[in-house]
Tab-separated table of N, CA, C and O in Angstrom:
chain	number	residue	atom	x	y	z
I	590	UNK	N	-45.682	-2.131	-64.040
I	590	UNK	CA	-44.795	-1.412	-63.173
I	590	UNK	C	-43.478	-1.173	-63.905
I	590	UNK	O	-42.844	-2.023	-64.528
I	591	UNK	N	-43.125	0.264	-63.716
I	591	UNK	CA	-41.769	0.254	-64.211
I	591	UNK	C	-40.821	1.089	-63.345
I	591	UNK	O	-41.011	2.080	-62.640
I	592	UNK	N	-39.609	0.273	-63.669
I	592	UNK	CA	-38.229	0.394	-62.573
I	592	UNK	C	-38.256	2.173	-62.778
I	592	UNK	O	-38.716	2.415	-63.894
I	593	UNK	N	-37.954	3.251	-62.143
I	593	UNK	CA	-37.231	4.192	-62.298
I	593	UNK	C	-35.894	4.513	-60.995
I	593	UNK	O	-35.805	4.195	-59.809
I	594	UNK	N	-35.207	5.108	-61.722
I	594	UNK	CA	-34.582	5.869	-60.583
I	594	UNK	C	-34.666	6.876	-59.784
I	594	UNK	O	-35.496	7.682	-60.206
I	595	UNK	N	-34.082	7.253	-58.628
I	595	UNK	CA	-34.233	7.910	-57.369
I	595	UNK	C	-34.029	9.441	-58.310
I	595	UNK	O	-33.149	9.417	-59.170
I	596	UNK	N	-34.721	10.547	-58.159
I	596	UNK	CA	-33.978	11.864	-58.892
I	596	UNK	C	-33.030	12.236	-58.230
I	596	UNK	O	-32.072	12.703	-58.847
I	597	UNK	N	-32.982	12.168	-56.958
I	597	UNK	CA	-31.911	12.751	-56.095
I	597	UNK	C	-30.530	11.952	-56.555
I	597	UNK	O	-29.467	12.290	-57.075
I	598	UNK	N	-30.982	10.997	-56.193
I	598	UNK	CA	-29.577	10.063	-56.886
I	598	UNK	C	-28.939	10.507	-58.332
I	598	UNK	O	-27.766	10.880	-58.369
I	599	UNK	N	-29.510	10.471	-59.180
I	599	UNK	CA	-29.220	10.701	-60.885
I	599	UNK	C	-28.762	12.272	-60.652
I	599	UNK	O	-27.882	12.665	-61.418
I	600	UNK	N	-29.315	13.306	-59.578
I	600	UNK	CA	-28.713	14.733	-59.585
I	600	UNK	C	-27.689	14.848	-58.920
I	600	UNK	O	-26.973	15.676	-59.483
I	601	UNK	N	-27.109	14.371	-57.800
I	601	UNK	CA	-26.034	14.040	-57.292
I	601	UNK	C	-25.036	12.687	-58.345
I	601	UNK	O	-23.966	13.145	-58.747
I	602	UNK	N	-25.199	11.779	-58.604
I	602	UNK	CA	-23.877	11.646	-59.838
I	602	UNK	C	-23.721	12.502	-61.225
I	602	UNK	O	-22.833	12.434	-62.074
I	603	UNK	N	-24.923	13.358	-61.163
I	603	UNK	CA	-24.996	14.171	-62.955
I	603	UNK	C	-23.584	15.498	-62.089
I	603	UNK	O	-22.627	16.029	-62.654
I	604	UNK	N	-24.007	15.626	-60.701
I	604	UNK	CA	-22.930	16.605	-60.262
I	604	UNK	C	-21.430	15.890	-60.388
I	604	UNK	O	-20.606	16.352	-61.178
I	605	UNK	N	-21.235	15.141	-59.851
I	605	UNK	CA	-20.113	14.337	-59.620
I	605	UNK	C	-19.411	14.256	-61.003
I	605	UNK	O	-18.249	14.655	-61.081
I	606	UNK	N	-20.071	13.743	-62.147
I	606	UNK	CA	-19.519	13.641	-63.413
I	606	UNK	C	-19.242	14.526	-64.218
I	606	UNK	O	-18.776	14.397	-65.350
I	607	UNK	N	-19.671	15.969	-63.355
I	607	UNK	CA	-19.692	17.016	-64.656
I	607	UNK	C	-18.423	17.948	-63.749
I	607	UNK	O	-18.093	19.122	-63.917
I	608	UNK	N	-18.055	17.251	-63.068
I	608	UNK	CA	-16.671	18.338	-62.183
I	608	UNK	C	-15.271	18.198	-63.049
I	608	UNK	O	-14.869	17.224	-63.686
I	609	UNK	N	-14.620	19.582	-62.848
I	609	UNK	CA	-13.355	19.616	-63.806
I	609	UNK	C	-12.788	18.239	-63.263
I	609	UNK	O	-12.826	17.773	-62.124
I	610	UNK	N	-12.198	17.685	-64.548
I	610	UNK	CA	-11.095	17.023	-64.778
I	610	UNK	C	-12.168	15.392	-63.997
I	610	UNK	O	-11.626	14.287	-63.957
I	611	UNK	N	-12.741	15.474	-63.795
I	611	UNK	CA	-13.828	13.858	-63.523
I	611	UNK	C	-13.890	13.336	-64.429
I	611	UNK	O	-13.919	13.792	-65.573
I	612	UNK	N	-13.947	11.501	-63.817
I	612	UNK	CA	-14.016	10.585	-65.162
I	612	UNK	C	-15.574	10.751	-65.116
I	612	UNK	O	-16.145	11.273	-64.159
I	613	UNK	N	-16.199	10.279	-66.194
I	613	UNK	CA	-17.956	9.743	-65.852
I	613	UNK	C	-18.254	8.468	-64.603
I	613	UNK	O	-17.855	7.321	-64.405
I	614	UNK	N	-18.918	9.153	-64.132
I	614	UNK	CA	-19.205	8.430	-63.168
I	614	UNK	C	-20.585	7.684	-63.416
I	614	UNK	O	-20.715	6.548	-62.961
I	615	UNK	N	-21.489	8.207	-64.031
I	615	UNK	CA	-22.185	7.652	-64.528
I	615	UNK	C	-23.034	7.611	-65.825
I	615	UNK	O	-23.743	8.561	-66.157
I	616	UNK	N	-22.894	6.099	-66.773
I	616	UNK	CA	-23.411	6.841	-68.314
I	616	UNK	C	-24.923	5.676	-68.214
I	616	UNK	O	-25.084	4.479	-67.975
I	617	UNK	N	-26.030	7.145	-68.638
I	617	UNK	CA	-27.489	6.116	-68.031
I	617	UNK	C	-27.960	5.796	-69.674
I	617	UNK	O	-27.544	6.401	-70.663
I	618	UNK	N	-28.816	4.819	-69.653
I	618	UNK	CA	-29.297	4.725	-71.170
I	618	UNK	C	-30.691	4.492	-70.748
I	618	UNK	O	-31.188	3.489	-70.235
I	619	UNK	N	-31.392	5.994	-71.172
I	619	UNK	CA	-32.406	6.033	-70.588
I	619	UNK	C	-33.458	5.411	-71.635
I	619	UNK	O	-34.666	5.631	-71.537
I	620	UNK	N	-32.891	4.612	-72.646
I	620	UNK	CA	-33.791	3.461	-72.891
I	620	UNK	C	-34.280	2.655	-72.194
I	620	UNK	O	-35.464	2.315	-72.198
I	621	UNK	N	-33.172	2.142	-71.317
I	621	UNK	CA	-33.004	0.885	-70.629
I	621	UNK	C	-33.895	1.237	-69.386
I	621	UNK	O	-34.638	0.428	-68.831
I	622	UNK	N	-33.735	2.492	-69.035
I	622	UNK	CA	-34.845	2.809	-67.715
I	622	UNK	C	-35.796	2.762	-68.312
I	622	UNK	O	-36.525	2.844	-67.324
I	623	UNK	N	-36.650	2.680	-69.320
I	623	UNK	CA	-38.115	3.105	-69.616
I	623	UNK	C	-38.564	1.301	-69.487
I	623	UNK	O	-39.673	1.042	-69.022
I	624	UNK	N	-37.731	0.261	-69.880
I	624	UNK	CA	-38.301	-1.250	-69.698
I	624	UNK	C	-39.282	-1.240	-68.445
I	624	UNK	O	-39.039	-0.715	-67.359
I	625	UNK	N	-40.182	-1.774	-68.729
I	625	UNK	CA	-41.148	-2.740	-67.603
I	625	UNK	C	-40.177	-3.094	-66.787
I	625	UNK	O	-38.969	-2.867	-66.851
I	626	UNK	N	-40.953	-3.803	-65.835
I	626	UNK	CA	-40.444	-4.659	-64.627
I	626	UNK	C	-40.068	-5.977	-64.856
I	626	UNK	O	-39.038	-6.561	-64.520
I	627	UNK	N	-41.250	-6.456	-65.608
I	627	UNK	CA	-40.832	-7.481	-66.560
I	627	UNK	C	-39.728	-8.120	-67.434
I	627	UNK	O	-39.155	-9.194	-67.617
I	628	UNK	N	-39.753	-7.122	-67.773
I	628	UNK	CA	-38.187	-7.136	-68.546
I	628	UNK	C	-36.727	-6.927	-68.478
I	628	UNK	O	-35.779	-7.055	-69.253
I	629	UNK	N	-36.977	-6.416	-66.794
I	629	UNK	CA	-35.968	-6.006	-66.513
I	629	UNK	C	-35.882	-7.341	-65.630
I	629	UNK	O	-34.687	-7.296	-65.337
I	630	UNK	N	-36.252	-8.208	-65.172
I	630	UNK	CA	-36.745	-9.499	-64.490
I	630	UNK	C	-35.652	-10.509	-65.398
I	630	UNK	O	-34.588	-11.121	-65.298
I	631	UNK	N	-36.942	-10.136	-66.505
I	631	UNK	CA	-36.326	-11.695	-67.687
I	631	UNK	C	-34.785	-11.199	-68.174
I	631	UNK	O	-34.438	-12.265	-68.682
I	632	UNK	N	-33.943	-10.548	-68.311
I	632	UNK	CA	-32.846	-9.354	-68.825
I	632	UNK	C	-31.640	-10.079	-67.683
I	632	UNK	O	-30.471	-10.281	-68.012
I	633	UNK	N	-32.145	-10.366	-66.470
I	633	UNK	CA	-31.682	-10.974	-64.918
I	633	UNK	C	-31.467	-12.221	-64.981
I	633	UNK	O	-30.362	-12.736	-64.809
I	634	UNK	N	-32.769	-12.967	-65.299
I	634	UNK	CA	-33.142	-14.461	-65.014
I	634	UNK	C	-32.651	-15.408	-65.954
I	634	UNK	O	-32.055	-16.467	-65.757
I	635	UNK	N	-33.087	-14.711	-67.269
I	635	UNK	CA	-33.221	-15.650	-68.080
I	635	UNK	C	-31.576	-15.741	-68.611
I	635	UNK	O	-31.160	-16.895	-68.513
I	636	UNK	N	-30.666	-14.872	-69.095
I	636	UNK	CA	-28.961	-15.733	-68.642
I	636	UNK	C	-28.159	-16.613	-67.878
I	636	UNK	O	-27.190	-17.271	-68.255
I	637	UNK	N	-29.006	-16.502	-66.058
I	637	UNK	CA	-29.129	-17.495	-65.326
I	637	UNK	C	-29.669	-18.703	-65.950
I	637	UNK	O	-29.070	-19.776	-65.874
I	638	UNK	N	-30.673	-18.578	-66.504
I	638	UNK	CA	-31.066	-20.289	-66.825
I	638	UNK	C	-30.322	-20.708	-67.799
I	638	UNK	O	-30.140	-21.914	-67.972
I	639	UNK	N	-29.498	-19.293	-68.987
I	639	UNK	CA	-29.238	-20.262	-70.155
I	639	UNK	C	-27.274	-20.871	-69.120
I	639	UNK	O	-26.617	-21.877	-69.388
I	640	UNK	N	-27.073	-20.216	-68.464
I	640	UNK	CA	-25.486	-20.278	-68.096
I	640	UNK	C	-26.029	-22.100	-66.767
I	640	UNK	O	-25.242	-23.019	-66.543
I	641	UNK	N	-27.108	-22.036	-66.354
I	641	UNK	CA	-27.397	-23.579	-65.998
I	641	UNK	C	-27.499	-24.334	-66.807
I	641	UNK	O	-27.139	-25.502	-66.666
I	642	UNK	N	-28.033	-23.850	-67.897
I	642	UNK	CA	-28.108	-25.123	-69.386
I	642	UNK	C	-26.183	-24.981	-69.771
I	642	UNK	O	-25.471	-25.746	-70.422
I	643	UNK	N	-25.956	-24.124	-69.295
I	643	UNK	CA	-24.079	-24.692	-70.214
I	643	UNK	C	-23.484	-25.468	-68.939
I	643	UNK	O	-22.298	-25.798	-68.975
I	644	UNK	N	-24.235	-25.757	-67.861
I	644	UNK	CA	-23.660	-26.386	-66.677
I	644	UNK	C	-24.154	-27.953	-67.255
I	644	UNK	O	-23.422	-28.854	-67.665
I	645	UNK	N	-25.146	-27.944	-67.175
I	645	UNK	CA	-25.782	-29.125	-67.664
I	645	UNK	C	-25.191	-29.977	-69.053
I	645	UNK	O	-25.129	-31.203	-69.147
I	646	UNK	N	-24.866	-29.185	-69.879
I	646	UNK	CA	-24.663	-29.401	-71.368
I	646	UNK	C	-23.188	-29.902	-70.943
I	646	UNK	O	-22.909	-31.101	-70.946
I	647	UNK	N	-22.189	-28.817	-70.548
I	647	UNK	CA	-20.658	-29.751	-69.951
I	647	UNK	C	-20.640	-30.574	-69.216
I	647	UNK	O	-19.488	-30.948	-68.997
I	648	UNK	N	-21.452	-31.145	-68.622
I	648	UNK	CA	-21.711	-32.382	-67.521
I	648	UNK	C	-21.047	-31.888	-65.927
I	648	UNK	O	-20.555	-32.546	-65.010
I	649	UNK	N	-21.263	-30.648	-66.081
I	649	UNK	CA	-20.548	-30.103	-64.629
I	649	UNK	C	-21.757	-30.652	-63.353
I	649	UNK	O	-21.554	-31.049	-62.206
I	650	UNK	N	-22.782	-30.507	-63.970
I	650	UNK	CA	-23.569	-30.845	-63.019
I	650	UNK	C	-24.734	-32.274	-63.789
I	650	UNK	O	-24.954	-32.413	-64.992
I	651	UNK	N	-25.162	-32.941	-62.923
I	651	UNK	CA	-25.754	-33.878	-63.527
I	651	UNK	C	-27.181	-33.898	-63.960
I	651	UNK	O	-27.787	-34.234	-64.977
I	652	UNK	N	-27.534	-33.322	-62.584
I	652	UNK	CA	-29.297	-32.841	-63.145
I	652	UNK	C	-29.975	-32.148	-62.682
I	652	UNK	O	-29.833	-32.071	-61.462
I	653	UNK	N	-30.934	-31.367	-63.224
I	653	UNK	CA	-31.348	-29.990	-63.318
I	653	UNK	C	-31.850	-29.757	-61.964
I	653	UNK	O	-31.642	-28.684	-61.397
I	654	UNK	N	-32.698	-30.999	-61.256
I	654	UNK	CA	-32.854	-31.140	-59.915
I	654	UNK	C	-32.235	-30.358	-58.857
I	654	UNK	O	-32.727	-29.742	-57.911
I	655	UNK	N	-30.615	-30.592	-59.382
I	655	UNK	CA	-29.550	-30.146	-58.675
I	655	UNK	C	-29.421	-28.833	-58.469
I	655	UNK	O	-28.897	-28.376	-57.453
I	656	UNK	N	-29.957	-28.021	-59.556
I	656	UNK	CA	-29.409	-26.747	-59.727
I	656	UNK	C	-31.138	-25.959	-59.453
I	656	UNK	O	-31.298	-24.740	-59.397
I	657	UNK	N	-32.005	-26.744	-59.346
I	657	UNK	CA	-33.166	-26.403	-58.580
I	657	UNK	C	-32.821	-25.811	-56.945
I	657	UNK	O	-33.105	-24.737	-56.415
I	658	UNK	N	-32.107	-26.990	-56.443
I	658	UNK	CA	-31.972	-26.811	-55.240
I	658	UNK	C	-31.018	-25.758	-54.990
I	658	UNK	O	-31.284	-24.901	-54.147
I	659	UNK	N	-29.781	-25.729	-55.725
I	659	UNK	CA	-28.942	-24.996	-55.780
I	659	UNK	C	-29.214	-23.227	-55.663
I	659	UNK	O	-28.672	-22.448	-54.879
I	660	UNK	N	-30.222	-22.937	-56.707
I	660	UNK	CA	-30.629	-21.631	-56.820
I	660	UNK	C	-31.538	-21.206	-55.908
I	660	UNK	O	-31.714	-20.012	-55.663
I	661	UNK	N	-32.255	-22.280	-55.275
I	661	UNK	CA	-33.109	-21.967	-53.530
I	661	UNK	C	-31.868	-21.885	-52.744
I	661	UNK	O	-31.447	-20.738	-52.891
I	662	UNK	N	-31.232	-22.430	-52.124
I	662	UNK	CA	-30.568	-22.619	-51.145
I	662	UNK	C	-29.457	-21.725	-51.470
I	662	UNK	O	-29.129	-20.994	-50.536
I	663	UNK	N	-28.599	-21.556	-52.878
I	663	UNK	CA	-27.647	-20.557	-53.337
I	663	UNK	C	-27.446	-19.281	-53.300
I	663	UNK	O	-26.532	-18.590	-52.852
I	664	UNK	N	-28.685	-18.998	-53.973
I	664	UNK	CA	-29.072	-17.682	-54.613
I	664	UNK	C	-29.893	-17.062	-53.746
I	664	UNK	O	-29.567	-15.976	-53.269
I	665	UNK	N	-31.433	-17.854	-53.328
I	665	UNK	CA	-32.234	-17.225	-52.829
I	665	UNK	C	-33.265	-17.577	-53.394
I	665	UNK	O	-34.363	-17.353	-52.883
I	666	UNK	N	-33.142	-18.145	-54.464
I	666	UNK	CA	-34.582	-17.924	-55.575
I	666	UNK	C	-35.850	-18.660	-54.802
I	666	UNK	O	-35.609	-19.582	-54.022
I	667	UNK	N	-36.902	-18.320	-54.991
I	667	UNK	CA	-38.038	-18.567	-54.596
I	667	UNK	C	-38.529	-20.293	-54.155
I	667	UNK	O	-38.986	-21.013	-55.043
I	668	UNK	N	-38.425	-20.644	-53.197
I	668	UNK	CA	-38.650	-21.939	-53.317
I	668	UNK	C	-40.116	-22.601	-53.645
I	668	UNK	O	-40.374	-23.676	-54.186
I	669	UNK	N	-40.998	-21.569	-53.120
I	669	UNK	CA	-42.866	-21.612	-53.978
I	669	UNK	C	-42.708	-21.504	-55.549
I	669	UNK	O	-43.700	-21.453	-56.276
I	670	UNK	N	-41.003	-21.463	-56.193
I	670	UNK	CA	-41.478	-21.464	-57.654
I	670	UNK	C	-40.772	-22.315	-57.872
I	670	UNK	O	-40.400	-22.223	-59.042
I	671	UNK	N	-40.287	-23.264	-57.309
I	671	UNK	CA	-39.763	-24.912	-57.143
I	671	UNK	C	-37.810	-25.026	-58.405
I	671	UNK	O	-37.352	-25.825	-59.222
I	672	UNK	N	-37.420	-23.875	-57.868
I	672	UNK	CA	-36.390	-23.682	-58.314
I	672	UNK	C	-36.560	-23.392	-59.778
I	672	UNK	O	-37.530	-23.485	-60.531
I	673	UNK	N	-34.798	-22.855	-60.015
I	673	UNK	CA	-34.862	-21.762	-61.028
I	673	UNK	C	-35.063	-22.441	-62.879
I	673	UNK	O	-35.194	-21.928	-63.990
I	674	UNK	N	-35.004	-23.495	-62.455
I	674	UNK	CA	-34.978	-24.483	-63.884
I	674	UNK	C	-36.119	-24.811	-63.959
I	674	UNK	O	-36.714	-24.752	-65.035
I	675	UNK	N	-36.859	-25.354	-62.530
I	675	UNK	CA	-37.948	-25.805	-62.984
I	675	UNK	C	-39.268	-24.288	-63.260
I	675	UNK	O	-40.208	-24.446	-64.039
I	676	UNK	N	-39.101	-23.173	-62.609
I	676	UNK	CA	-39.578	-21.684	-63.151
I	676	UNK	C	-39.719	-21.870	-64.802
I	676	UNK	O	-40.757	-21.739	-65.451
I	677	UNK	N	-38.658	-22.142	-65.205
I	677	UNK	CA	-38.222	-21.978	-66.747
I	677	UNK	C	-38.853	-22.455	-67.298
I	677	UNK	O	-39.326	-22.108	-68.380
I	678	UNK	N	-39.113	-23.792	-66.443
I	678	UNK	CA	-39.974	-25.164	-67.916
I	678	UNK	C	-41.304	-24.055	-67.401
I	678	UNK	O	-41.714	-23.170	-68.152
I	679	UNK	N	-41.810	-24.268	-66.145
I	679	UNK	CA	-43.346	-23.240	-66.392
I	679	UNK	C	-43.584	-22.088	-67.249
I	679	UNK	O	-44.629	-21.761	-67.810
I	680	UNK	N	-42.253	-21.434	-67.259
I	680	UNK	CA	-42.350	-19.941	-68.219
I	680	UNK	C	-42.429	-20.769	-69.791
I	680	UNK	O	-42.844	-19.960	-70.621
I	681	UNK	N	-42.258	-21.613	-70.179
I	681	UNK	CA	-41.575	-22.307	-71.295
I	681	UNK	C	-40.231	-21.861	-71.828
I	681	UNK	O	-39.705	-20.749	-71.857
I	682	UNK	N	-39.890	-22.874	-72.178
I	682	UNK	CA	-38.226	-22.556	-72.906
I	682	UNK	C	-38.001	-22.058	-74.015
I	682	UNK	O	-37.079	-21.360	-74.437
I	683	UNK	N	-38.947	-22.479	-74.484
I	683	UNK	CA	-38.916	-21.664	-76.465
I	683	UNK	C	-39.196	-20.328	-75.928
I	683	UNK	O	-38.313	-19.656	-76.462
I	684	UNK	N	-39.862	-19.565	-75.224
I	684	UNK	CA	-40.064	-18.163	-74.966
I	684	UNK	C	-39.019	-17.863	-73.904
I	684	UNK	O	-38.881	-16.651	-73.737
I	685	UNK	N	-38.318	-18.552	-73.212
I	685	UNK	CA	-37.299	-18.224	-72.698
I	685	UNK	C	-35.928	-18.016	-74.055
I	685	UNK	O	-35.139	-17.071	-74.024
I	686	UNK	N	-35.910	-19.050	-75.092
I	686	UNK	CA	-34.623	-18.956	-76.049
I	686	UNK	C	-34.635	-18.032	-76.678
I	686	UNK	O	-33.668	-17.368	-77.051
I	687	UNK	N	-36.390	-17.773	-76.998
I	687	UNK	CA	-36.607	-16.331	-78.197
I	687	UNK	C	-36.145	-14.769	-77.636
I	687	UNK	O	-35.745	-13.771	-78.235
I	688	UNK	N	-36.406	-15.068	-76.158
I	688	UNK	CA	-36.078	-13.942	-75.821
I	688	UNK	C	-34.692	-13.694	-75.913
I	688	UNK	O	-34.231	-12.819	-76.646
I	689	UNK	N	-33.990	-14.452	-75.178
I	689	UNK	CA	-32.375	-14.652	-75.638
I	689	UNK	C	-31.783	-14.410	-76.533
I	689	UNK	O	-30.625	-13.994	-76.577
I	690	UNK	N	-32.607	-14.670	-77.510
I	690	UNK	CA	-32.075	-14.750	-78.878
I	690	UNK	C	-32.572	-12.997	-79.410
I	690	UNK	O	-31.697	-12.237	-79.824
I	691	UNK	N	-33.543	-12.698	-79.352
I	691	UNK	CA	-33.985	-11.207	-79.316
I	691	UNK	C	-32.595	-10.083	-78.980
I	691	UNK	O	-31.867	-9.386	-79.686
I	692	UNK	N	-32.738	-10.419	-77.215
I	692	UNK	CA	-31.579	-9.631	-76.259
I	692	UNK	C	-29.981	-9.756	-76.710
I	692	UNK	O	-29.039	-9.019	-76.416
I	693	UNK	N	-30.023	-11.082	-77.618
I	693	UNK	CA	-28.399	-11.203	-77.989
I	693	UNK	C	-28.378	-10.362	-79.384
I	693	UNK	O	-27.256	-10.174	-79.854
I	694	UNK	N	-29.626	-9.770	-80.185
I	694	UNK	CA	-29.759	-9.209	-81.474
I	694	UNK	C	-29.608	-7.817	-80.765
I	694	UNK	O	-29.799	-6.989	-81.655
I	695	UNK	N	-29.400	-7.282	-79.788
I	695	UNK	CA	-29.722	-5.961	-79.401
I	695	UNK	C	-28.971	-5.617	-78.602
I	695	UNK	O	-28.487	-4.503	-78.800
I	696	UNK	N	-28.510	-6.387	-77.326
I	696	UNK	CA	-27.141	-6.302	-76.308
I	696	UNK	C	-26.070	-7.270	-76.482
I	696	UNK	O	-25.069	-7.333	-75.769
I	697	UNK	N	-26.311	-7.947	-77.372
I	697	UNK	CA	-24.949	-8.371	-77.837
I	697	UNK	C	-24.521	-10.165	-77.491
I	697	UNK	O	-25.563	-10.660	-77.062
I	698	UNK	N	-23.876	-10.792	-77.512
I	698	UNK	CA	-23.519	-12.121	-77.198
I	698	UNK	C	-24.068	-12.811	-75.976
I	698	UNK	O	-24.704	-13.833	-75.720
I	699	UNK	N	-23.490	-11.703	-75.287
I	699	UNK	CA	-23.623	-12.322	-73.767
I	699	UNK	C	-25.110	-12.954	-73.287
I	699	UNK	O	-25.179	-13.610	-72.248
I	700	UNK	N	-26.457	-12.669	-74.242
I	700	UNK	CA	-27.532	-13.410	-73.865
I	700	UNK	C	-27.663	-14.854	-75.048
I	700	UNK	O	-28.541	-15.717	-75.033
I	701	UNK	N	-26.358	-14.731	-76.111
I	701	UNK	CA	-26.772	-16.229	-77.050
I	701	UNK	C	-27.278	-17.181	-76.048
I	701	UNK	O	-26.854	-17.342	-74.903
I	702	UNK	N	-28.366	-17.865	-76.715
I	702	UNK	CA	-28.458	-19.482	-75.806
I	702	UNK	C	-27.486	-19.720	-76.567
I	702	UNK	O	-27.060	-19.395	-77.676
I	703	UNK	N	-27.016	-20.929	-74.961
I	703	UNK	CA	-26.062	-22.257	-75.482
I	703	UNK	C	-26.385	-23.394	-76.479
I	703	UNK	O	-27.595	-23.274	-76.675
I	704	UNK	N	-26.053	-24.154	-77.013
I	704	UNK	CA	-26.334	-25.533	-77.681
I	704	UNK	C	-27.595	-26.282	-76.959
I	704	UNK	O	-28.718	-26.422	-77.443
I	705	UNK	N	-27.209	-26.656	-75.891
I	705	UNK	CA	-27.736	-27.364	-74.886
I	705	UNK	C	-29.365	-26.762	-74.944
I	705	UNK	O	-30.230	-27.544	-75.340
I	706	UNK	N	-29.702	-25.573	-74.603
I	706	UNK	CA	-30.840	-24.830	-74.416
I	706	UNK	C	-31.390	-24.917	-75.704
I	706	UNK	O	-32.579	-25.229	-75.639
I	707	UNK	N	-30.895	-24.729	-77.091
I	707	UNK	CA	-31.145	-24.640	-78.109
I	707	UNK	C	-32.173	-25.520	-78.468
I	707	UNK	O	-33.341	-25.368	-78.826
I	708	UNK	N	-31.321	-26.629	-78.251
I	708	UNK	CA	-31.259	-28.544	-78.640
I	708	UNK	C	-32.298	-28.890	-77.845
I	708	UNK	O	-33.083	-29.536	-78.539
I	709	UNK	N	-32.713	-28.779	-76.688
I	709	UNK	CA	-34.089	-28.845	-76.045
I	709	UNK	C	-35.145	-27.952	-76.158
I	709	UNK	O	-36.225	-28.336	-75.707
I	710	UNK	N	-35.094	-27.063	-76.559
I	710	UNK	CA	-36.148	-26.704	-77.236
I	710	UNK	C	-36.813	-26.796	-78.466
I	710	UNK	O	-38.022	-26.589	-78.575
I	711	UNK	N	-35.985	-27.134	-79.510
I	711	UNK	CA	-35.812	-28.207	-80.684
I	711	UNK	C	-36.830	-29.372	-80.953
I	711	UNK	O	-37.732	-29.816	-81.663
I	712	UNK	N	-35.993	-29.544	-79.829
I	712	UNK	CA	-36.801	-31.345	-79.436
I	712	UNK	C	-38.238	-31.096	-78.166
I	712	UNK	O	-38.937	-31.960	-77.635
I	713	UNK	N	-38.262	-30.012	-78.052
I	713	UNK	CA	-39.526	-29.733	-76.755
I	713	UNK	C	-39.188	-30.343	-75.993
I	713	UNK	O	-40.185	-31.064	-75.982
I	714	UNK	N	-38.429	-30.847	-75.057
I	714	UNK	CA	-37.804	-31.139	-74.393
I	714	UNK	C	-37.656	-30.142	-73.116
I	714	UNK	O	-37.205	-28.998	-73.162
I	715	UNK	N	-38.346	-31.132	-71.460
I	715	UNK	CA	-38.259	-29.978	-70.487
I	715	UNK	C	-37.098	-29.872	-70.212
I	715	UNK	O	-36.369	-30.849	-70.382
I	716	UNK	N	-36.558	-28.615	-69.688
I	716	UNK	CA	-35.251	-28.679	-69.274
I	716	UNK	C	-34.988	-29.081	-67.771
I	716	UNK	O	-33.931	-28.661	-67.300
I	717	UNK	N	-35.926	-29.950	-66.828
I	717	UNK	CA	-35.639	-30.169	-65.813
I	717	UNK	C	-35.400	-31.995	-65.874
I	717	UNK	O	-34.659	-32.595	-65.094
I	718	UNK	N	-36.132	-32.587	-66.871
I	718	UNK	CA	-35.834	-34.099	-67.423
I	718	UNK	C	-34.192	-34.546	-67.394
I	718	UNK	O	-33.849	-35.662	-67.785
């Protein structure tokens, strides 16, 4: 499955942006629309888990348990997938870091894993332990 956008929508801001003296209202990168669903999923999720591993890693929070519950009861996240950390260890973490590490070679910093995420995957290490 893949995400697209509404046409009506994209023809009504292509109007909006192209009027004298308008800022852009909207700039699309119709790379980014052609991603799977998938990817546009993990692109979402998987910064969430690494920004819980820098919670974890500063001792803001104590254990991953915590931030299980947190992301059911917080966020919303699925509670049949037994919170958002423990999702992660099922997805695995090394394919959660690679991807990270991929997305930070291509969009830039903001997906580096942290230390913390790094260092347990290193060591194979679940991240809900």
């Amino acid at each position: 499955m893949t995400a697209s956008p509404s046409s009506a929508l994209i023809l009504i801001l292509r109007s909006i942006s192209t009027r004298p003296g308008a800022s852009p209202v909207l700039s699309v990168d119709y790379e980014l629309m052609k991603l799977p669903y998938e990817e546009i999923l993990e692109m979402i999720l998987f910064p969430v888990v690494n920004e819980e591993c820098c919670l974890l890693e500063d001792r803001i929070v104590v254990k991953a348990s915590d931030l299980d519950v947190a992301s059911v009861m917080g966020m919303g996240f699925p509670e049949y997938r037994g919170g958002i950390i423990f999702w992660a260890d099922t997805l695995g973490s090394r394919y959660i870091c690679s991807k990270l590490e991929k997305l930070s070679k291509t969009y830039g910093s903001f997906f580096n894993p942290c230390a913390y995420f790094a260092e347990r995957v290193s060591k194979r290490t679940p991240l809900v332990s």
